[in-house]
CSV table of C-alpha atoms and ligand atoms in Angstrom, one decimal:
chain,number,residue,atom,x,y,z
A,1,MET,CA,-150.3,-22.3,11.6
A,2,ALA,CA,-152.1,-21.4,14.8
A,3,PHE,CA,-152.4,-24.1,17.5
A,4,LEU,CA,-156.0,-23.5,18.1
A,5,GLU,CA,-158.9,-23.0,15.7
A,6,TRP,CA,-160.2,-19.5,15.4
A,7,GLY,CA,-163.9,-19.3,15.6
A,8,GLU,CA,-166.1,-17.3,13.2
A,9,ASP,CA,-166.0,-14.1,15.3
A,10,ALA,CA,-162.2,-14.2,15.6
A,11,ARG,CA,-161.9,-14.8,11.8
A,12,ARG,CA,-164.2,-12.0,11.0
A,13,LEU,CA,-162.3,-9.7,13.3
A,14,VAL,CA,-158.9,-10.6,11.7
A,15,ALA,CA,-160.4,-9.8,8.3
A,16,GLU,CA,-160.9,-6.2,9.4
A,17,ARG,CA,-157.2,-6.0,9.9
A,18,PRO,CA,-157.6,-4.3,13.3
A,19,VAL,CA,-154.1,-5.0,14.7
A,20,PHE,CA,-151.9,-2.0,15.6
A,21,ASP,CA,-148.6,-3.5,16.9
A,22,ALA,CA,-146.6,-0.8,18.7
A,23,HIS,CA,-143.2,-2.6,18.5
A,24,ALA,CA,-141.4,-4.9,16.2
A,25,ASP,CA,-137.7,-5.1,15.4
A,26,SER,CA,-137.8,-6.6,11.9
A,27,LEU,CA,-135.8,-3.9,10.2
A,28,GLN,CA,-132.5,-5.3,11.3
A,29,ARG,CA,-133.2,-8.5,9.4
A,30,ALA,CA,-133.7,-6.4,6.3
A,31,LEU,CA,-130.4,-4.4,6.9
A,32,ASP,CA,-128.2,-7.2,8.1
A,33,LEU,CA,-129.5,-10.2,6.2
A,34,GLY,CA,-131.1,-8.6,3.2
A,35,HIS,CA,-134.5,-10.0,4.0
A,36,ASP,CA,-137.3,-8.5,2.0
A,37,LEU,CA,-140.0,-7.8,4.6
A,38,GLY,CA,-142.5,-7.6,1.8
A,39,ALA,CA,-142.2,-11.3,1.1
A,40,ARG,CA,-142.8,-14.3,3.4
A,41,GLY,CA,-139.5,-15.2,5.0
A,42,PRO,CA,-137.9,-16.4,8.2
A,43,GLY,CA,-138.2,-14.6,11.6
A,44,HIS,CA,-141.4,-13.5,13.1
A,45,LEU,CA,-142.9,-10.7,10.9
A,46,ASP,CA,-143.2,-9.8,7.3
A,47,LEU,CA,-146.0,-8.1,5.4
A,48,GLU,CA,-147.5,-11.3,4.0
A,49,ARG,CA,-147.7,-12.9,7.3
A,50,GLY,CA,-149.0,-9.7,8.8
A,51,ARG,CA,-151.8,-9.6,6.2
A,52,GLN,CA,-152.8,-13.1,7.2
A,53,GLY,CA,-152.8,-12.1,10.9
A,54,GLY,CA,-154.9,-8.9,10.5
A,55,LEU,CA,-152.0,-6.4,10.9
A,56,GLY,CA,-153.2,-2.9,10.0
A,57,ALA,CA,-150.5,-0.7,11.5
A,58,LEU,CA,-147.0,-1.4,12.8
A,59,VAL,CA,-144.3,0.6,14.4
A,60,PHE,CA,-141.1,-0.5,12.6
A,61,VAL,CA,-138.5,0.1,15.3
A,62,SER,CA,-134.9,0.9,14.8
A,63,TRP,CA,-133.3,-1.1,17.7
A,64,VAL,CA,-129.6,-0.5,18.2
A,65,ASP,CA,-127.5,-3.5,19.2
A,66,PRO,CA,-125.2,-2.5,22.1
A,67,LYS,CA,-122.2,-3.2,20.0
A,68,PHE,CA,-123.1,-0.1,17.8
A,69,ILE,CA,-123.6,2.0,20.9
A,70,ASP,CA,-120.2,1.0,22.2
A,71,ALA,CA,-118.6,1.6,18.8
A,72,GLY,CA,-117.9,5.2,19.6
A,73,PRO,CA,-119.2,8.6,18.5
A,74,HIS,CA,-122.3,8.5,16.2
A,75,GLY,CA,-122.5,4.7,16.6
A,76,ALA,CA,-126.1,4.6,17.8
A,77,ARG,CA,-127.2,7.5,15.5
A,78,ASP,CA,-125.7,6.0,12.4
A,79,ARG,CA,-127.1,2.5,13.0
A,80,THR,CA,-130.5,4.1,13.6
A,81,ARG,CA,-130.2,6.0,10.3
A,82,GLY,CA,-129.3,2.7,8.5
A,83,LEU,CA,-132.3,0.9,9.9
A,84,LEU,CA,-134.6,3.8,9.1
A,85,GLY,CA,-133.2,3.6,5.5
A,86,GLU,CA,-134.6,0.1,5.4
A,87,PHE,CA,-138.0,1.4,6.2
A,88,HIS,CA,-137.8,3.9,3.4
A,89,ARG,CA,-136.7,1.1,1.0
A,90,LEU,CA,-139.5,-1.1,2.1
A,91,ILE,CA,-142.3,1.4,1.4
A,92,GLU,CA,-140.6,2.2,-2.0
A,93,ARG,CA,-140.5,-1.5,-2.9
A,94,HIS,CA,-143.9,-2.5,-1.8
A,95,PRO,CA,-146.2,0.5,-2.1
A,96,GLU,CA,-149.2,-1.8,-2.7
A,97,ALA,CA,-148.6,-3.4,0.8
A,98,VAL,CA,-147.3,-0.7,3.1
A,99,GLY,CA,-147.2,3.0,3.3
A,100,PHE,CA,-145.8,5.7,5.5
A,101,ALA,CA,-148.2,6.8,8.2
A,102,GLY,CA,-147.1,10.1,9.5
A,103,ASN,CA,-150.2,10.7,11.5
A,104,GLY,CA,-153.4,9.1,12.7
A,105,VAL,CA,-155.4,10.2,9.6
A,106,ALA,CA,-152.8,8.6,7.3
A,107,ALA,CA,-152.7,5.4,9.4
A,108,ASP,CA,-156.4,5.0,9.3
A,109,SER,CA,-156.6,5.6,5.5
A,110,LEU,CA,-153.8,3.2,4.8
A,111,ARG,CA,-155.4,0.5,6.8
A,112,ARG,CA,-158.8,1.0,5.1
A,113,SER,CA,-157.1,0.8,1.7
A,114,GLY,CA,-155.8,-2.6,2.6
A,115,ARG,CA,-152.2,-1.6,3.3
A,116,VAL,CA,-150.2,-1.7,6.5
A,117,ALA,CA,-149.7,1.7,8.0
A,118,GLY,CA,-146.0,1.8,8.5
A,119,ILE,CA,-144.7,4.0,11.4
A,120,PRO,CA,-141.0,4.4,12.0
A,121,GLY,CA,-139.8,4.3,15.6
A,122,ILE,CA,-136.6,4.7,17.5
A,123,GLU,CA,-135.7,2.5,20.5
A,124,GLY,CA,-133.5,4.6,22.7
A,125,GLY,CA,-132.7,8.3,22.9
A,126,HIS,CA,-129.0,7.6,22.4
A,127,SER,CA,-129.8,8.0,18.7
A,128,ILE,CA,-130.4,11.8,19.0
A,129,GLU,CA,-127.1,12.4,20.7
A,130,GLU,CA,-128.4,15.0,23.2
A,131,SER,CA,-129.6,17.2,20.3
A,132,LEU,CA,-133.0,18.5,19.5
A,133,ASP,CA,-131.8,19.1,16.0
A,134,GLU,CA,-131.1,15.4,15.6
A,135,LEU,CA,-134.5,14.6,17.0
A,136,GLU,CA,-136.0,16.9,14.3
A,137,TRP,CA,-133.8,15.2,11.6
A,138,PHE,CA,-135.4,11.9,12.5
A,139,PHE,CA,-138.8,13.3,12.7
A,140,GLU,CA,-138.6,14.8,9.2
A,141,ARG,CA,-137.5,11.4,7.9
A,142,GLY,CA,-140.6,9.7,9.3
A,143,VAL,CA,-139.9,8.8,12.9
A,144,ARG,CA,-143.1,9.2,14.9
A,145,VAL,CA,-142.4,7.1,18.0
A,146,MET,CA,-139.4,7.2,20.3
A,147,THR,CA,-138.7,5.0,23.2
A,148,LEU,CA,-136.9,7.6,25.4
A,149,VAL,CA,-134.4,5.2,26.8
A,150,TRP,CA,-133.3,1.6,26.1
A,151,ASN,CA,-131.5,-0.5,28.8
A,152,ASN,CA,-128.5,1.8,28.7
A,153,HIS,CA,-128.8,4.9,30.9
A,154,LEU,CA,-128.4,8.3,29.2
A,155,SER,CA,-127.2,11.6,30.6
A,156,TRP,CA,-130.8,12.8,30.5
A,157,ILE,CA,-132.8,9.8,31.5
A,158,ARG,CA,-132.5,6.7,33.7
A,159,SER,CA,-133.6,3.3,32.4
A,160,CYS,CA,-135.2,0.5,34.4
A,161,GLN,CA,-131.9,-1.3,34.8
A,162,PRO,CA,-129.7,-1.2,37.8
A,163,GLY,CA,-126.2,0.1,37.8
A,164,ALA,CA,-126.7,3.8,36.7
A,165,GLY,CA,-123.6,5.9,37.3
A,166,SER,CA,-123.4,9.2,39.1
A,167,HIS,CA,-123.8,11.1,35.8
A,168,VAL,CA,-127.3,9.6,35.4
A,169,PRO,CA,-130.2,11.6,36.8
A,170,GLU,CA,-132.7,9.9,39.1
A,171,GLY,CA,-135.4,10.4,36.4
A,172,LEU,CA,-135.7,12.8,33.6
A,173,SER,CA,-133.3,15.7,33.5
A,174,GLU,CA,-134.2,19.3,32.3
A,175,PHE,CA,-132.9,18.4,28.8
A,176,GLY,CA,-135.0,15.2,29.0
A,177,ARG,CA,-138.0,17.4,29.7
A,178,SER,CA,-137.2,19.5,26.6
A,179,VAL,CA,-137.1,16.3,24.5
A,180,VAL,CA,-140.5,15.3,25.7
A,181,ARG,CA,-141.9,18.8,25.0
A,182,ARG,CA,-140.4,18.9,21.6
A,183,MET,CA,-141.7,15.5,20.7
A,184,ASN,CA,-145.2,16.6,21.7
A,185,ARG,CA,-144.9,19.7,19.6
A,186,LEU,CA,-143.6,17.8,16.6
A,187,GLY,CA,-146.1,15.0,17.0
A,188,MET,CA,-144.0,12.0,18.1
A,189,VAL,CA,-145.4,9.4,20.4
A,190,VAL,CA,-143.4,9.2,23.7
A,191,ASP,CA,-142.7,5.6,24.6
A,192,LEU,CA,-141.8,4.7,28.2
A,193,SER,CA,-141.0,1.0,27.9
A,194,HIS,CA,-137.5,0.5,29.4
A,195,ALA,CA,-137.7,3.8,31.4
A,196,GLY,CA,-136.9,3.8,35.1
A,197,GLU,CA,-139.9,4.3,37.5
A,198,ARG,CA,-138.9,7.9,38.3
A,199,SER,CA,-138.3,8.7,34.6
A,200,PHE,CA,-141.8,7.2,33.9
A,201,TYR,CA,-143.5,9.5,36.4
A,202,ASP,CA,-141.4,12.6,35.4
A,203,THR,CA,-142.4,12.1,31.8
A,204,LEU,CA,-146.1,11.8,32.6
A,205,GLU,CA,-145.8,15.1,34.4
A,206,VAL,CA,-144.4,17.0,31.5
A,207,ALA,CA,-146.1,15.3,28.5
A,208,THR,CA,-149.0,17.1,26.9
A,209,ALA,CA,-150.1,14.2,24.7
A,210,PRO,CA,-150.9,10.6,25.7
A,211,VAL,CA,-147.9,8.4,26.0
A,212,ILE,CA,-147.4,4.7,25.6
A,213,ALA,CA,-145.3,1.9,27.1
A,214,SER,CA,-145.0,0.1,23.8
A,215,HIS,CA,-143.8,-3.3,24.8
A,216,SER,CA,-144.1,-4.2,28.5
A,217,GLY,CA,-146.0,-6.6,30.8
A,218,CYS,CA,-147.6,-6.5,34.3
A,219,LYS,CA,-145.3,-6.6,37.3
A,220,ALA,CA,-148.1,-8.0,39.4
A,221,ILE,CA,-148.0,-11.2,37.3
A,222,CYS,CA,-144.3,-11.4,36.5
A,223,ASP,CA,-141.8,-9.4,38.7
A,224,HIS,CA,-139.4,-8.2,36.0
A,225,GLN,CA,-137.9,-4.7,35.9
A,226,ARG,CA,-139.2,-4.2,32.4
A,227,ASN,CA,-142.8,-4.6,33.5
A,228,LEU,CA,-145.1,-2.0,34.9
A,229,THR,CA,-146.5,-1.9,38.5
A,230,ASP,CA,-150.2,-1.5,39.0
A,231,ASP,CA,-149.6,2.1,40.0
A,232,GLN,CA,-147.8,2.8,36.8
A,233,LEU,CA,-150.7,1.2,34.8
A,234,ARG,CA,-153.2,3.4,36.6
A,235,ALA,CA,-151.1,6.6,36.0
A,236,LEU,CA,-150.7,5.7,32.4
A,237,ALA,CA,-154.5,5.3,32.0
A,238,ARG,CA,-155.2,8.6,33.9
A,239,GLN,CA,-152.9,10.4,31.3
A,240,GLY,CA,-154.8,8.8,28.4
A,241,GLY,CA,-152.0,6.4,27.5
A,242,VAL,CA,-151.8,2.8,26.5
A,243,VAL,CA,-149.6,-0.2,27.5
A,244,GLY,CA,-148.7,-2.5,24.6
A,245,ILE,CA,-148.5,-6.0,26.1
A,246,VAL,CA,-145.3,-7.7,24.9
A,247,PHE,CA,-144.8,-11.4,23.8
A,248,CYS,CA,-141.3,-11.6,25.4
A,249,MET,CA,-140.9,-14.8,27.5
A,250,PRO,CA,-138.9,-13.5,30.5
A,251,PHE,CA,-141.4,-10.6,30.9
A,252,LEU,CA,-144.4,-12.9,30.7
A,253,SER,CA,-143.2,-15.7,33.0
A,254,ARG,CA,-140.2,-16.1,35.3
A,255,ALA,CA,-140.2,-19.9,34.7
A,256,ALA,CA,-140.1,-19.3,30.9
A,257,GLY,CA,-137.2,-16.9,31.3
A,258,ALA,CA,-135.3,-19.4,33.4
A,259,GLU,CA,-136.0,-22.1,30.8
A,260,ASP,CA,-134.5,-19.8,28.1
A,261,GLN,CA,-131.5,-19.1,30.3
A,262,ARG,CA,-130.9,-22.9,30.9
A,263,LEU,CA,-130.9,-23.5,27.1
A,264,ARG,CA,-128.5,-20.6,26.4
A,265,GLU,CA,-125.9,-22.6,28.4
A,266,THR,CA,-126.2,-25.7,26.3
A,267,PRO,CA,-123.5,-26.6,23.6
A,268,GLY,CA,-126.2,-26.8,20.9
A,269,TYR,CA,-127.2,-23.1,21.5
A,270,LYS,CA,-123.6,-21.9,21.8
A,271,ALA,CA,-122.6,-23.7,18.6
A,272,LEU,CA,-124.9,-21.3,16.7
A,273,ALA,CA,-122.7,-18.3,17.5
A,274,ASP,CA,-122.0,-16.2,14.3
A,275,PRO,CA,-120.1,-13.0,13.6
A,276,ASN,CA,-123.3,-11.6,12.1
A,277,SER,CA,-125.2,-10.9,15.3
A,278,THR,CA,-128.6,-10.8,13.5
A,279,LEU,CA,-128.0,-14.1,11.9
A,280,GLU,CA,-126.9,-15.5,15.3
A,281,PHE,CA,-130.0,-14.1,16.9
A,282,LEU,CA,-132.2,-15.7,14.3
A,283,ARG,CA,-130.6,-19.1,14.6
A,284,GLN,CA,-130.5,-19.1,18.3
A,285,SER,CA,-134.1,-18.0,18.5
A,286,ASP,CA,-135.1,-20.9,16.3
A,287,TYR,CA,-133.2,-23.2,18.6
A,288,LEU,CA,-135.0,-21.9,21.7
A,289,GLN,CA,-138.4,-22.1,19.9
A,290,LEU,CA,-137.7,-25.8,19.1
A,291,HIS,CA,-136.1,-27.0,22.3
A,292,ALA,CA,-137.7,-25.0,25.1
A,293,ALA,CA,-140.7,-26.2,27.0
A,294,PRO,CA,-143.5,-24.2,25.4
A,295,LEU,CA,-145.5,-21.5,27.1
A,296,GLU,CA,-149.1,-21.1,25.9
A,297,ALA,CA,-150.4,-17.9,24.4
A,298,ASP,CA,-152.8,-17.7,27.4
A,299,VAL,CA,-150.1,-16.1,29.4
A,300,VAL,CA,-150.2,-13.0,27.1
A,301,VAL,CA,-154.0,-12.9,27.7
A,302,ASP,CA,-153.4,-13.1,31.5
A,303,HIS,CA,-151.2,-10.0,31.2
A,304,ILE,CA,-153.8,-8.3,29.0
A,305,CYS,CA,-156.6,-9.2,31.4
A,306,HIS,CA,-154.7,-7.9,34.4
A,307,ALA,CA,-153.9,-4.6,32.6
A,308,VAL,CA,-157.5,-4.2,31.6
A,309,GLU,CA,-158.6,-4.8,35.2
A,310,VAL,CA,-156.2,-2.2,36.6
A,311,ALA,CA,-156.0,0.4,33.8
A,312,GLY,CA,-159.3,-0.1,32.0
A,313,ILE,CA,-160.3,-1.5,28.6
A,314,ASP,CA,-159.3,1.7,26.8
A,315,HIS,CA,-155.7,1.6,27.9
A,316,VAL,CA,-154.3,-1.8,26.8
A,317,GLY,CA,-152.9,-2.7,23.4
A,318,LEU,CA,-150.2,-4.8,21.8
A,319,GLY,CA,-146.5,-4.4,21.3
A,320,SER,CA,-145.2,-7.9,20.3
A,321,ASP,CA,-141.5,-7.1,20.0
A,322,TYR,CA,-141.5,-9.6,17.1
A,323,ASP,CA,-138.0,-10.1,15.7
A,324,GLY,CA,-136.7,-8.6,18.9
A,325,ILE,CA,-137.5,-11.5,21.1
A,326,GLN,CA,-136.0,-14.9,20.9
A,327,ARG,CA,-139.0,-17.2,21.2
A,328,THR,CA,-142.7,-16.7,21.4
A,329,PRO,CA,-145.6,-18.2,23.3
A,330,ARG,CA,-147.2,-21.2,21.5
A,331,GLY,CA,-149.9,-19.9,19.2
A,332,LEU,CA,-148.1,-16.5,18.6
A,333,GLU,CA,-145.2,-17.7,16.5
A,334,GLY,CA,-145.4,-14.9,14.1
A,335,ALA,CA,-147.4,-12.1,12.6
A,336,GLU,CA,-149.9,-14.5,11.1
A,337,CYS,CA,-151.0,-15.4,14.6
A,338,TYR,CA,-152.6,-12.2,16.1
A,339,GLY,CA,-156.0,-13.9,15.6
A,340,THR,CA,-155.1,-16.3,18.4
A,341,LEU,CA,-155.4,-13.4,20.8
A,342,ALA,CA,-158.7,-12.4,19.4
A,343,GLU,CA,-160.0,-16.0,19.9
A,344,LEU,CA,-158.6,-16.3,23.4
A,345,LEU,CA,-160.0,-12.9,24.5
A,346,LEU,CA,-163.4,-13.8,23.1
A,347,ARG,CA,-163.3,-17.1,25.0
A,348,ARG,CA,-162.6,-15.1,28.2
A,349,GLY,CA,-165.8,-13.1,27.7
A,350,PHE,CA,-164.5,-10.0,26.0
A,351,SER,CA,-167.0,-8.4,23.6
A,352,VAL,CA,-166.0,-8.1,19.9
A,353,GLN,CA,-165.6,-4.3,20.4
A,354,ASP,CA,-163.4,-4.7,23.4
A,355,VAL,CA,-161.2,-7.1,21.5
A,356,ARG,CA,-160.9,-4.5,18.7
A,357,LYS,CA,-159.8,-2.0,21.3
A,358,VAL,CA,-157.0,-4.2,22.6
A,359,LEU,CA,-155.9,-5.4,19.2
A,360,GLY,CA,-155.5,-1.9,17.8
A,361,LEU,CA,-158.2,0.8,18.4
A,362,ASN,CA,-156.5,2.0,21.6
A,363,MET,CA,-153.1,2.3,20.1
A,364,GLN,CA,-154.6,4.0,17.0
A,365,ARG,CA,-156.4,6.5,19.3
A,366,VAL,CA,-153.1,7.5,21.1
A,367,PHE,CA,-151.2,7.7,17.8
A,368,ALA,CA,-153.9,9.9,16.4
A,369,ALA,CA,-153.9,12.2,19.5
A,370,ALA,CA,-150.2,12.5,19.6
A,371,THR,CA,-149.9,13.3,15.8
A,372,GLY,CA,-153.0,15.3,15.5
A,373,PRO,CA,-154.0,18.9,14.7
A,374,GLY,CA,-151.6,21.5,16.1
A,375,THR,CA,-148.5,19.2,15.7
A,376,ARG,CA,-146.1,19.2,12.8
A,377,ALA,CA,-146.9,15.6,12.1
A,378,ALA,CA,-150.4,16.6,11.0
A,379,THR,CA,-148.9,18.3,7.9
A,380,GLN,CA,-145.3,17.2,7.6
A,381,GLY,CA,-144.5,15.1,4.5
A,382,LEU,CA,-141.7,12.4,4.4
A,383,VAL,CA,-138.3,13.8,3.7
A,384,SER,CA,-136.3,11.2,1.8
A,385,LEU,CA,-133.0,9.7,2.9
A,386,SER,CA,-130.1,9.5,0.5
A,387,THR,CA,-130.6,6.9,-2.2
A,388,PRO,CA,-129.6,3.3,-1.3
A,389,PRO,CA,-127.3,2.2,-0.1
A,390,PHE,CA,-127.7,4.7,2.7
A,391,VAL,CA,-124.7,6.9,3.3
A,392,SER,CA,-124.6,8.6,6.7
A,393,ALA,CA,-124.0,12.3,6.9
B,1,LIG,ZN1,-137.2,-3.1,23.9
């Protein structure tokens, strides 16, 4: 239940199901906890709550817990395959509620038919193991968005985190450039959230289709390495790209990040440790949501407004990171709440059409451009994974 009433305009907007959320991690709840994302459940996002909140398209991200990366050869790749398998199962189980959107045309028609346009994504190029063949394997099985790098540095791209070793390039290596070029040819959206600054600019230089930063905030408002500088926002806009403003506390407000950190040190939080890291994450997230001093949804709108001022109204969207963040601002507790943003943006003087752009039209435009005519995504069907349970090759 939203903390503030949505007015008539916001309710009408939500009924159009305009939301294109560029980043959510819900697949790991399906894989590790057996949650059916087609039914109302715990966590932040499922299709029922999404319907209530006006969700029309969603990037279902395969995020790889570091423990799988550290597990040795193929750790990240196999985990990604397992998570992608959950996406395939979801669309098989709930064809009335969600479908595979392999390109912008499919996404648009799914949304118009009342279903969620489901777009598989990969968070971190570790999953392709320095192989363009692996990249194609994932593409054929539906992946249309890849965050080039997560917080771990790769041999071909540096992330935004400190501590890169000498084997890590300053930005994007020659192989990294070939990844971006291949993604553009295939019709996969290049995602630069988590990328280091030099990697960010190197990628803009080589990309031939608009790129996104799927889940980031504005550094001018909150100085966090995961956020974008004003120069980055302007460069993204010049290239035709879009930033998806994230709902993650430490990126939105330093005080909120410190509050989370304080609570993580408490016995109550620590007592929720569990060998199942996804269950632990869910329980500890609920704990933070309950005990932390709340942060109002207005802070997300502050980041949106700043990004709009700097990059322009056509270059700002949403990337909630639902089920990948521990707690949410008040009023954005889950996928039923996107309308809160519509209401707050309208109150700040945005026109209905400008709110539509931020909620989804801008992301849809980039997705359509990157997967459009001339790319393989325009014609490629979905190659099925092995029947469940997924067995990795
Ligand atoms: Zn992320």
